[in-house]
Short mmCIF file of C-alpha atoms and ligand atoms in Angstrom, two decimals:
data_model
loop_
_atom_site.label_atom_id
_atom_site.label_comp_id
_atom_site.label_asym_id
_atom_site.label_seq_id
_atom_site.Cartn_x
_atom_site.Cartn_y
_atom_site.Cartn_z
CA MET A 1 149.57 214.08 98.96
CA LYS A 2 151.86 211.20 99.88
CA ASP A 3 149.93 210.40 103.00
CA ARG A 4 146.62 210.51 101.24
CA PHE A 5 147.43 207.90 98.62
CA LYS A 6 149.52 205.49 100.61
CA THR A 7 148.07 202.39 98.91
CA LEU A 8 148.63 203.77 95.41
CA ILE A 9 152.27 202.83 95.16
CA THR A 10 152.18 203.06 91.35
CA PHE A 11 151.21 206.70 91.65
CA LEU A 12 153.62 207.64 94.45
CA ASP A 13 156.65 205.76 93.19
CA PRO A 14 156.33 204.80 89.51
CA LYS A 15 159.95 203.60 89.42
CA SER A 16 159.61 201.07 92.22
CA ASN A 17 159.77 197.33 91.68
CA ILE A 18 156.13 197.10 92.58
CA ALA A 19 155.13 199.59 89.91
CA GLU A 20 157.31 197.64 87.52
CA SER A 21 155.37 194.45 88.15
CA TYR A 22 152.11 196.28 87.50
CA ARG A 23 153.50 197.46 84.18
CA VAL A 24 154.42 193.89 83.30
CA LEU A 25 150.88 192.93 84.11
CA ARG A 26 149.57 195.63 81.80
CA THR A 27 151.68 194.58 78.84
CA ASN A 28 150.82 190.94 79.43
CA LEU A 29 147.16 191.80 79.25
CA GLN A 30 147.69 193.67 76.01
CA PHE A 31 149.54 190.71 74.54
CA SER A 32 146.99 188.20 75.65
CA SER A 33 144.25 189.87 73.65
CA VAL A 34 145.46 190.22 70.09
CA ASP A 35 142.27 189.24 68.32
CA LYS A 36 139.80 190.82 70.71
CA LYS A 37 140.57 193.80 72.87
CA LEU A 38 139.93 193.26 76.56
CA LYS A 39 138.00 196.29 77.69
CA THR A 40 135.96 195.36 80.71
CA ILE A 41 137.85 193.41 83.33
CA VAL A 42 136.48 192.12 86.62
CA VAL A 43 139.03 191.79 89.40
CA THR A 44 138.13 189.40 92.17
CA SER A 45 139.59 186.90 94.61
CA ALA A 46 138.64 183.58 96.08
CA ALA A 47 138.31 184.71 99.67
CA PRO A 48 138.07 188.08 101.48
CA GLY A 49 141.22 190.01 102.31
CA GLU A 50 143.48 188.88 99.49
CA GLY A 51 144.21 192.38 98.23
CA LYS A 52 141.73 192.93 95.40
CA THR A 53 141.12 196.58 95.97
CA THR A 54 144.77 197.57 96.35
CA ASN A 55 145.59 195.66 93.19
CA VAL A 56 142.72 196.91 91.08
CA CYS A 57 143.48 200.51 92.06
CA ASN A 58 147.14 200.18 91.20
CA MET A 59 146.27 198.47 87.94
CA ALA A 60 143.96 201.33 87.06
CA VAL A 61 146.68 203.87 87.80
CA THR A 62 149.18 201.95 85.68
CA PHE A 63 146.78 201.68 82.77
CA ALA A 64 146.05 205.39 82.99
CA GLN A 65 149.72 206.28 83.18
CA ALA A 66 150.21 204.49 79.86
CA GLY A 67 147.81 206.95 78.27
CA ASN A 68 144.66 204.84 78.28
CA LYS A 69 141.38 206.37 79.33
CA VAL A 70 140.45 204.26 82.31
CA LEU A 71 137.32 203.94 84.39
CA LEU A 72 137.59 202.20 87.75
CA ILE A 73 134.24 200.94 89.01
CA ASP A 74 133.64 199.89 92.60
CA GLY A 75 131.51 196.82 91.92
CA ASP A 76 132.03 195.53 95.44
CA LEU A 77 128.54 196.31 96.66
CA ARG A 78 129.11 194.27 99.80
CA LYS A 79 132.01 196.26 101.16
CA PRO A 80 132.96 199.17 98.93
CA ARG A 81 136.47 200.47 99.56
CA ILE A 82 137.68 202.45 96.56
CA HIS A 83 136.36 205.74 97.94
CA ARG A 84 138.71 205.25 100.88
CA VAL A 85 141.72 204.70 98.64
CA PHE A 86 141.06 207.85 96.60
CA HIS A 87 139.52 209.82 99.47
CA GLU A 88 136.37 210.55 97.55
CA THR A 89 133.38 211.70 99.56
CA THR A 90 130.57 211.55 97.03
CA GLU A 91 127.38 209.62 97.69
CA LYS A 92 126.99 208.93 94.00
CA GLY A 93 128.08 205.86 92.13
CA LEU A 94 127.31 202.61 90.38
CA THR A 95 123.92 201.76 91.87
CA LEU A 96 122.57 205.22 91.07
CA ALA A 97 123.91 204.92 87.53
CA ILE A 98 122.26 201.53 87.07
CA THR A 99 118.92 202.70 88.42
CA ASN A 100 119.03 205.93 86.43
CA LEU A 101 120.87 205.28 83.18
CA VAL A 102 120.12 208.70 81.67
CA ASN A 103 122.14 210.45 84.36
CA TYR A 104 125.01 207.99 84.38
CA LYS A 105 127.56 210.76 83.79
CA SER A 106 126.77 212.50 87.07
CA ASN A 107 127.90 209.35 88.88
CA ILE A 108 131.43 209.48 87.51
CA VAL A 109 134.14 211.48 89.27
CA HIS A 110 137.50 212.50 87.89
CA SER A 111 140.34 211.35 90.10
CA GLU A 112 143.43 213.41 90.78
CA ILE A 113 145.29 211.14 88.39
CA SER A 114 144.94 212.13 84.76
CA ASN A 115 143.06 209.75 82.47
CA LEU A 116 141.59 207.93 85.46
CA ASP A 117 137.90 208.30 86.25
CA LEU A 118 136.11 206.63 89.12
CA MET A 119 132.62 205.31 89.61
CA LEU A 120 132.15 204.57 93.29
CA SER A 121 129.62 202.13 94.67
CA GLY A 122 126.72 204.44 95.51
CA PRO A 123 124.06 203.26 97.97
CA ILE A 124 124.31 199.57 98.78
CA PRO A 125 121.35 197.58 97.44
CA PRO A 126 119.77 194.79 99.50
CA ASN A 127 120.35 192.39 96.61
CA PRO A 128 123.61 193.28 94.84
CA ALA A 129 123.78 190.16 92.67
CA GLU A 130 120.31 190.82 91.31
CA LEU A 131 121.14 194.41 90.42
CA LEU A 132 124.37 193.36 88.72
CA ALA A 133 122.50 190.75 86.69
CA SER A 134 120.04 193.35 85.43
CA ASN A 135 119.83 194.50 81.84
CA ASN A 136 120.48 198.03 82.99
CA PHE A 137 123.96 197.12 84.20
CA LYS A 138 124.69 195.51 80.87
CA ALA A 139 123.44 198.59 79.05
CA LEU A 140 125.52 200.83 81.30
CA LEU A 141 128.70 198.91 80.47
CA GLU A 142 127.89 199.15 76.77
CA ILE A 143 127.58 202.92 77.03
CA LEU A 144 130.79 203.21 79.06
CA GLU A 145 132.76 201.03 76.65
CA LYS A 146 132.34 203.71 74.01
CA THR A 147 134.08 206.32 76.16
CA TYR A 148 136.83 204.34 77.87
CA ASP A 149 139.74 202.20 76.75
CA TYR A 150 139.63 200.10 79.89
CA ILE A 151 136.97 199.53 82.51
CA LEU A 152 138.26 197.83 85.63
CA ILE A 153 135.71 196.54 88.10
CA ASP A 154 136.41 195.71 91.72
CA SER A 155 134.14 192.97 93.07
CA PRO A 156 133.45 190.95 96.21
CA PRO A 157 135.28 187.65 96.75
CA VAL A 158 133.89 184.64 94.94
CA SER A 159 133.59 182.05 97.65
CA PRO A 160 130.96 183.83 99.74
CA PHE A 161 129.23 185.85 96.97
CA THR A 162 128.20 185.29 93.36
CA ASP A 163 128.47 188.94 92.31
CA ALA A 164 131.79 188.58 90.50
CA VAL A 165 130.59 185.49 88.66
CA VAL A 166 127.46 187.34 87.57
CA MET A 167 129.54 190.26 86.30
CA SER A 168 132.03 188.00 84.56
CA THR A 169 129.35 186.83 82.14
CA ILE A 170 128.97 190.30 80.67
CA CYS A 171 132.61 191.38 80.92
CA ASP A 172 135.52 190.53 78.64
CA GLY A 173 137.68 188.91 81.28
CA VAL A 174 138.37 188.09 84.91
CA ILE A 175 141.55 188.50 86.92
CA LEU A 176 141.79 186.47 90.10
CA VAL A 177 143.90 187.94 92.88
CA ILE A 178 145.37 185.28 95.11
CA SER A 179 147.25 185.96 98.29
CA SER A 180 150.15 183.59 98.56
CA GLY A 181 149.74 181.06 101.34
CA MET A 182 146.48 182.47 102.59
CA VAL A 183 143.73 180.47 100.96
CA ASP A 184 143.28 176.75 100.72
CA LYS A 185 143.73 175.45 97.19
CA ASP A 186 140.28 173.85 97.21
CA VAL A 187 138.72 177.26 97.59
CA ILE A 188 140.67 178.49 94.58
CA ILE A 189 139.64 175.49 92.52
CA TYR A 190 136.05 176.00 93.59
CA SER A 191 136.26 179.65 92.51
CA THR A 192 137.78 178.98 89.13
CA ASN A 193 135.26 176.23 88.47
CA LEU A 194 132.47 178.70 89.11
CA PHE A 195 133.85 180.91 86.37
CA LYS A 196 134.28 177.94 84.09
CA THR A 197 130.67 176.89 84.47
CA VAL A 198 129.48 180.29 83.25
CA LYS A 199 132.13 180.23 80.50
CA ALA A 200 133.83 183.36 81.78
CA ASN A 201 137.26 184.20 80.45
CA ILE A 202 139.83 184.05 83.24
CA ILE A 203 142.62 186.04 81.66
CA GLY A 204 145.03 185.67 84.52
CA VAL A 205 145.86 185.15 88.12
CA LEU A 206 147.66 187.75 90.14
CA LEU A 207 149.78 186.32 92.90
CA ASN A 208 149.91 188.66 95.83
CA ASN A 209 152.10 188.72 98.93
CA LEU A 210 154.54 186.22 97.48
CA ASP A 211 157.16 185.26 100.02
CA VAL A 212 160.22 186.22 98.01
CA LYS A 213 162.82 184.70 100.27
CA SER A 214 161.54 181.19 99.87
CA ARG A 215 161.36 181.51 96.10
CA SER A 216 164.78 182.69 95.09
CA ASN A 217 164.14 182.01 91.40
CA TYR A 218 161.42 184.53 91.30
CA ASN A 219 162.73 187.22 93.53
CA TYR A 220 162.68 189.93 90.89
CA TYR A 221 158.93 189.86 91.01
CA TYR A 222 159.27 191.22 94.47
CA TYR A 223 155.62 191.77 95.27
CA ASN A 224 153.21 190.36 92.82
CA TYR A 225 153.13 189.22 89.26
CA LEU A 226 150.82 187.80 86.71
CA TYR A 227 151.43 184.12 86.77
CA ARG A 228 150.26 182.12 83.84
CA TYR A 229 150.07 178.43 83.51
CA TYR A 230 149.73 176.69 80.21
CA TYR A 231 148.45 173.26 79.65
CA ASP A 232 147.56 170.97 76.85
CA ASN A 233 144.09 169.74 77.60
CA ASP A 234 141.13 170.48 79.76
CA ASP A 235 141.80 167.74 82.29
CA SER A 236 145.14 169.18 83.06
CA ILE A 237 143.99 171.26 86.00
CA ASN A 238 143.90 168.20 88.16
CA LYS A 239 147.16 166.84 86.84
CA LYS A 240 148.88 170.07 87.46
CA SER A 241 147.45 170.42 90.88
CA LYS A 242 148.67 166.99 91.88
CA ARG A 243 152.10 167.76 90.59
CA LYS A 244 152.10 171.05 92.37
CA GLN A 245 150.86 169.44 95.50
CA LYS A 246 153.70 166.97 95.52
CA ARG A 247 156.18 169.71 94.96
CA ALA A 248 154.69 171.72 97.72
CA ALA A 249 154.79 168.78 100.07
CA LYS A 250 158.38 168.14 99.20
CA LYS A 251 159.38 171.63 99.99
CA LYS A 252 157.14 171.69 103.05
CA ARG A 253 155.86 175.00 101.92
CA LYS A 254 152.55 176.70 101.93
CA LYS A 255 149.56 175.11 100.29
CA THR A 256 148.70 177.83 97.85
CA TYR A 257 149.59 177.80 94.21
CA THR A 258 148.25 179.44 91.12
CA TYR A 259 147.14 178.69 87.67
CA GLY A 260 145.41 180.48 84.86
CA GLN A 261 143.11 179.36 82.12
CA ARG A 262 143.75 178.91 78.48
CA GLY A 263 142.70 181.98 76.59
CA SER A 264 142.06 182.62 72.93
CA LEU A 265 145.62 182.46 71.64
CA ASP A 266 147.41 179.45 70.30
CA ASP A 267 148.98 177.47 73.11
CA GLU A 268 152.40 177.13 71.55
CA LEU A 269 152.58 180.82 70.91
CA ARG A 270 151.67 181.59 74.48
CA LYS A 271 154.16 179.15 75.85
CA LYS A 272 156.86 180.75 73.74
CA GLU A 273 155.83 184.21 74.76
CA PHE A 274 155.85 183.19 78.37
CA MET A 275 159.26 181.56 78.16
CA GLU A 276 160.67 184.58 76.37
CA PHE A 277 159.27 186.78 79.04
CA LEU A 278 160.89 184.67 81.74
CA ASN A 279 164.24 184.59 79.94
CA THR A 280 164.48 188.29 79.38
CA LYS A 281 163.70 188.90 82.99
CA GLU A 282 166.35 186.49 84.16
CA ASP A 283 168.90 188.10 81.85
CA GLU A 284 168.16 191.46 83.31
CA GLU A 285 168.65 190.06 86.73
CA SER A 286 171.99 188.45 85.94
CA LYS A 287 173.36 191.76 84.73
CA MET B 1 133.90 219.87 125.37
CA LYS B 2 130.88 221.16 123.53
CA TYR B 3 128.01 219.04 122.29
CA VAL B 4 125.86 219.17 119.18
CA ASP B 5 122.55 217.45 119.87
CA ILE B 6 120.68 216.21 116.81
CA HIS B 7 117.84 214.39 118.58
CA THR B 8 115.54 216.18 121.04
CA HIS B 9 111.85 216.55 121.81
CA ILE B 10 112.02 219.93 123.48
CA LEU B 11 110.15 222.03 120.94
CA TYR B 12 107.04 223.01 122.87
CA ASN B 13 103.66 221.49 122.03
CA SER B 14 104.96 219.42 119.16
CA ASP B 15 104.89 215.92 120.61
CA ASP B 16 105.26 214.12 123.92
CA GLY B 17 108.15 216.39 124.91
CA SER B 18 108.11 219.95 126.20
CA GLU B 19 104.64 221.29 127.00
CA SER B 20 105.13 225.03 127.04
CA ILE B 21 107.40 227.74 125.71
CA GLU B 22 108.62 228.39 129.26
CA GLN B 23 109.61 224.76 129.68
CA SER B 24 111.44 224.81 126.35
CA LEU B 25 113.39 227.90 127.36
CA GLU B 26 114.20 226.35 130.72
CA ILE B 27 115.52 223.19 129.05
CA LEU B 28 117.61 225.31 126.69
CA THR B 29 119.09 227.07 129.71
CA ILE B 30 120.04 223.75 131.23
CA ALA B 31 121.42 222.58 127.89
CA LYS B 32 123.63 225.65 127.78
CA LYS B 33 124.96 224.86 131.25
CA HIS B 34 125.91 221.42 129.96
CA HIS B 35 127.91 222.95 127.11
CA VAL B 36 125.45 222.17 124.34
CA ASN B 37 126.49 224.27 121.39
CA SER B 38 123.72 223.43 118.92
CA ILE B 39 120.35 221.72 119.18
CA CYS B 40 118.14 220.23 116.52
CA PHE B 41 114.44 219.91 117.40
CA THR B 42 113.13 216.58 116.13
CA PRO B 43 109.43 216.12 116.88
CA HIS B 44 108.04 212.64 116.30
CA CYS B 45 106.61 212.14 112.83
CA PHE B 46 104.29 209.35 111.76
CA ILE B 47 103.85 209.22 108.03
CA ASN B 48 100.07 208.98 108.29
CA ASN B 49 100.04 211.81 110.84
CA PRO B 50 102.95 214.17 110.20
CA PRO B 51 103.54 217.35 112.22
CA ASP B 52 102.86 220.68 110.58
CA MET B 53 106.31 221.76 109.50
CA GLN B 54 105.28 225.41 109.08
CA GLU B 55 104.41 225.38 112.75
CA VAL B 56 107.72 223.71 113.67
CA ILE B 57 109.63 226.34 111.71
CA ALA B 58 107.62 229.15 113.28
CA LYS B 59 108.18 227.84 116.81
CA THR B 60 111.90 227.38 116.17
CA ASN B 61 112.09 230.98 115.00
CA ILE B 62 110.24 232.21 118.07
CA LEU B 63 112.70 230.38 120.34
CA LYS B 64 115.63 231.73 118.34
CA GLU B 65 114.31 235.24 118.77
CA LYS B 66 113.71 234.79 122.49
CA ILE B 67 117.20 233.55 122.99
CA ASN B 68 118.78 236.27 120.91
CA ASN B 69 116.86 238.98 122.71
CA ASN B 70 117.38 237.30 126.06
CA ILE B 71 113.71 237.82 126.84
CA ASN B 72 112.53 235.66 129.73
CA SER B 73 115.75 233.75 129.63
CA ASN B 74 119.29 234.03 130.85
CA ILE B 75 120.77 232.02 128.03
CA ASN B 76 123.79 233.42 126.29
CA ASN B 77 122.98 234.01 122.70
CA ASN B 78 125.40 231.46 121.30
CA ILE B 79 123.24 228.35 121.19
CA ASN B 80 122.29 227.42 117.63
CA LEU B 81 118.85 226.04 116.90
CA PHE B 82 117.86 223.80 113.99
CA TYR B 83 114.80 221.75 113.21
CA GLY B 84 113.98 218.40 111.61
CA CYS B 85 111.87 215.35 112.37
CA GLU B 86 112.26 211.92 113.88
CA ILE B 87 110.34 209.81 111.38
CA MET B 88 108.91 206.42 112.31
CA ILE B 89 110.02 203.87 109.73
CA GLU B 90 107.44 202.90 107.16
CA ASP B 91 107.81 201.29 103.74
CA THR B 92 106.68 204.55 102.14
CA LEU B 93 109.37 206.61 103.86
CA PRO B 94 111.61 207.20 100.79
CA SER B 95 108.91 208.86 98.72
CA PHE B 96 107.56 210.66 101.80
CA ILE B 97 110.87 212.30 102.61
CA LYS B 98 111.32 213.30 98.97
CA LYS B 99 108.06 215.27 99.25
CA ASN B 100 108.95 216.70 102.68
CA GLU B 101 112.60 217.69 102.40
CA GLU B 102 112.26 220.19 105.24
CA MET B 103 112.02 217.22 107.63
CA CYS B 104 115.74 216.56 107.13
CA LEU B 105 117.98 217.54 110.03
CA GLY B 106 119.14 221.16 109.96
CA GLU B 107 120.44 222.37 106.63
CA GLY B 108 121.57 219.03 105.23
CA ASN B 109 120.09 215.89 103.74
CA TYR B 110 120.32 213.57 106.75
CA VAL B 111 117.08 211.94 107.92
CA LEU B 112 116.53 210.75 111.48
CA ILE B 113 114.60 207.47 111.38
CA GLU B 114 113.04 205.76 114.36
CA LEU B 115 112.48 202.00 114.67
CA PRO B 116 109.57 200.48 116.58
CA MET B 117 110.54 199.35 120.08
CA PHE B 118 109.38 195.74 119.95
CA ASN B 119 109.20 194.91 116.25
CA TYR B 120 111.83 194.58 113.62
CA PRO B 121 110.83 195.97 110.21
CA ILE B 122 111.95 193.37 107.69
CA TYR B 123 111.88 195.96 104.90
CA ILE B 124 114.51 198.14 106.60
CA LYS B 125 117.27 197.31 104.09
CA GLU B 126 115.09 198.18 101.13
CA VAL B 127 113.85 201.41 102.76
CA LEU B 128 117.35 202.63 103.61
CA TYR B 129 118.58 201.82 100.11
CA GLN B 130 115.68 203.60 98.42
CA THR B 131 116.18 206.59 100.73
CA ARG B 132 119.79 206.78 99.64
CA LEU B 133 118.83 206.45 95.97
CA LYS B 134 116.57 209.48 96.42
CA GLY B 135 119.54 211.46 97.72
CA PHE B 136 118.94 211.35 101.48
CA ILE B 137 121.12 209.81 104.15
CA PRO B 138 119.44 207.81 106.91
CA ILE B 139 120.43 208.03 110.56
CA ILE B 140 118.84 205.33 112.69
CA ALA B 141 117.83 206.70 116.08
CA HIS B 142 118.71 204.63 119.14
CA PRO B 143 118.75 201.12 117.58
CA GLU B 144 120.06 199.90 120.95
CA ARG B 145 116.52 200.30 122.33
CA ASN B 146 114.91 197.92 119.84
CA SER B 147 114.26 194.56 121.48
CA HIS B 148 115.20 192.53 118.39
CA ILE B 149 118.47 194.37 117.93
CA GLN B 150 119.22 193.87 121.62
CA LEU B 151 118.86 190.12 121.18
CA GLU B 152 120.57 189.71 117.80
CA THR B 153 122.78 192.74 117.45
CA THR B 154 125.21 191.44 114.85
CA LYS B 155 122.56 190.01 112.57
CA HIS B 156 120.39 193.12 112.45
CA ILE B 157 122.97 195.88 112.67
CA LYS B 158 124.39 194.90 109.27
CA ASP B 159 121.12 195.89 107.63
CA ILE B 160 121.60 199.39 109.01
CA ILE B 161 125.26 200.18 108.54
CA VAL B 162 125.41 199.42 104.82
CA ASN B 163 123.39 202.51 103.99
CA GLY B 164 122.81 204.34 107.24
CA TYR B 165 124.47 205.79 110.31
CA ILE B 166 123.77 204.89 113.90
CA GLN B 167 122.79 207.37 116.62
CA ILE B 168 122.69 206.11 120.19
CA ASN B 169 121.24 207.87 123.19
CA ALA B 170 123.40 209.31 125.93
CA GLY B 171 120.89 207.80 128.35
CA SER B 172 121.52 204.32 126.95
CA LEU B 173 125.20 204.56 127.77
CA THR B 174 124.48 205.61 131.34
CA GLY B 175 121.84 202.92 131.86
CA ARG B 176 118.73 205.12 131.93
CA HIS B 177 117.03 202.93 129.32
CA GLY B 178 117.81 199.70 131.12
CA GLU B 179 120.56 197.12 131.26
CA LEU B 180 119.91 195.57 127.85
CA ALA B 181 120.00 198.93 126.09
CA LYS B 182 123.22 199.76 127.91
CA LYS B 183 124.81 196.46 126.99
CA THR B 184 123.81 196.84 123.34
CA ALA B 185 124.98 200.45 123.21
CA LEU B 186 128.37 199.51 124.63
CA LYS B 187 128.64 196.69 122.14
CA LEU B 188 128.04 199.11 119.27
CA VAL B 189 130.54 201.58 120.67
CA LYS B 190 133.22 198.93 121.08
CA ARG B 191 132.77 197.83 117.47
CA ASN B 192 133.10 201.42 116.20
CA LEU B 193 129.63 201.35 114.66
CA VAL B 194 128.31 204.50 116.31
CA SER B 195 128.40 207.80 114.42
CA PHE B 196 126.33 210.00 116.73
CA VAL B 197 125.43 210.30 120.39
CA ALA B 198 122.42 212.48 121.17
CA SER B 199 120.29 213.23 124.22
CA ASP B 200 116.78 212.29 122.94
CA SER B 201 115.65 214.52 125.78
CA HIS B 202 111.94 215.01 126.38
CA ASN B 203 112.35 217.20 129.46
CA ASP B 204 114.92 218.91 131.65
CA LYS B 205 116.45 215.63 132.81
CA GLY B 206 117.82 214.75 129.37
CA TYR B 207 121.05 216.68 129.67
CA SER B 208 122.16 215.38 133.04
CA HIS B 209 123.30 212.20 131.21
CA MET B 210 125.38 213.96 128.62
CA ASP B 211 128.60 214.45 130.60
CA GLU B 212 128.46 210.98 132.09
CA ALA B 213 127.92 209.42 128.65
CA TYR B 214 130.81 211.48 127.30
CA ASN B 215 133.11 210.14 130.00
CA ILE B 216 132.01 206.55 129.45
CA TYR B 217 132.65 206.92 125.74
CA ARG B 218 136.02 208.53 126.28
CA GLU B 219 137.07 205.78 128.61
CA LEU B 220 136.38 203.24 125.86
CA LYS B 221 137.52 205.02 122.71
CA GLY B 222 139.68 207.98 123.65
CA LYS B 223 139.05 211.70 123.31
CA GLU B 224 139.35 212.03 119.54
CA LYS B 225 136.68 209.48 118.64
CA THR B 226 134.43 210.74 121.43
CA ASP B 227 134.52 214.31 120.16
CA GLN B 228 133.77 212.91 116.74
CA VAL B 229 130.45 211.37 117.79
CA PHE B 230 129.41 214.07 120.27
CA PHE B 231 130.36 217.11 118.26
CA TYR B 232 131.91 216.87 114.79
CA ASN B 233 129.66 214.25 113.18
CA PRO B 234 126.42 215.81 114.45
CA TYR B 235 127.64 219.20 113.26
CA LYS B 236 128.43 217.80 109.82
CA ALA B 237 125.01 216.14 109.66
CA LEU B 238 123.27 219.45 110.38
CA LYS B 239 125.33 221.09 107.64
CA GLY B 240 124.86 218.22 105.20
CA GLU B 241 128.55 217.42 104.96
CA TYR B 242 130.09 214.03 104.27
CA ILE B 243 130.62 211.78 107.27
CA GLU B 244 132.96 208.86 107.05
CA GLN B 245 131.11 205.57 107.00
CA VAL B 246 131.78 202.82 109.46
CA GLU B 247 133.72 199.80 108.32
CA ILE B 248 131.55 197.04 106.88
CA ASN B 249 132.76 193.52 107.33
CA TYR B 250 131.82 190.67 105.10
CA ILE B 251 129.14 188.39 106.41
CA LYS B 252 130.91 185.31 107.59
CA LYS B 253 129.81 182.26 105.73
CA LYS B 254 131.33 178.84 105.67
CA GLN B 255 133.62 178.59 102.70
CA LYS B 256 132.62 175.87 100.34
CA ALA B 257 135.42 173.56 99.41
FE1 FE2 C 301 113.21 210.33 120.02
#
């Protein structure tokens, strides 16, 4: 069992620091959606290899462990990987469900983790973006939303493919996974701008592979953590990036940094919530 | 090591392969000497001129009987015979195979698909996808012999591996099909894109390449992976079991800044 699910750290070791940070992520998501419940969430990254699949799988496990009925969809029709993580060997999946809506149920498998169902990719279409933009996909999500509390969708990276952007327009929110120090900041800005142009709701950025030694202030996050940035007006992305850039140059550290986008809640409230969250964590650490 | 051969033309009077029942039995004897454990007969099939499957089944049963009774043959009775078809790609292939399920290899739902030698079918992606949607799993026979794939391997092979598996010929690895085919086959092996190696034998010479190809493969990839493509994967295909797909890598594009 342990060997089979080596990437599902939340399942193997729910008490670990890593699992803890996934739980923080879960509660943050719940808090960030008071007025409207976030049900369908697309998880993507700017460039390939930043750890989307590992993160989306662990998120799904964490959500399911909290008693939510969760469906994890492999929407990465360029390079599906979820079947490898869960060792599923079915040929069925998303594309079959989209092309044959009536039989959508036969394309869902129950995972070995309770409350967590999977919809794998299915056959890979020649034109994934087109299929994901179809009305059938929209209809499928509407049907699924009735059965599940959360639907998490893995997707291809944004900078080479538009699939995630297409999906974001019919989903409630987007989470961007960013591998610390791996991707140039311009690529990240390019990606977030893509989502902004289609008015998608970026609910957060997940910072992966953070080098904990060089960031002593944050070392309790250990592995990854939902990093939110709050700002006062729409131009602030550039301001912040310049400030960040200077700081980064000063410290002679890696280029990458993160930011999120203002959501539906009042800014002051969010700021307060964020600061409280930081404080409590620091208190815990000092004990 | 034993072999499972999913691609042969040694069913008598079915195509350009074996011409008589005696020749078929002789080839089976040779196959046995080369440690072939199971054989799938795959006569050529053109969608506008398909072989009579009832006849293929009948002939397979006759050969099975002959072997089991050891009549006119000195083959031990432990060589397993299956039948299927090697279907030339055509845009109508998905609906065709749905109507002719007995053309799948052995007892499973894998379909052996042939590409033209000197043309590249631009609809291949769509055909493989539609085949999968209909519940069948494509295996592309000897892509290393297609002249377009030989010239632009990386570009074309991506169309195949997203929904299909690759079978290369033992003869390609040993150089029987020429230098370009050999080079392409080795390239595919080195990138771990190959799922099956088969003989594609039309006559008694087909099996002389098997051991040599096995050794070449083992030299490159080690015993475990070699047994996978010569024995376990072909066996699973005949039984219709799941075979692990090869790793797909993202198409490299310049990142926009
Ligand atoms: Fe052939």
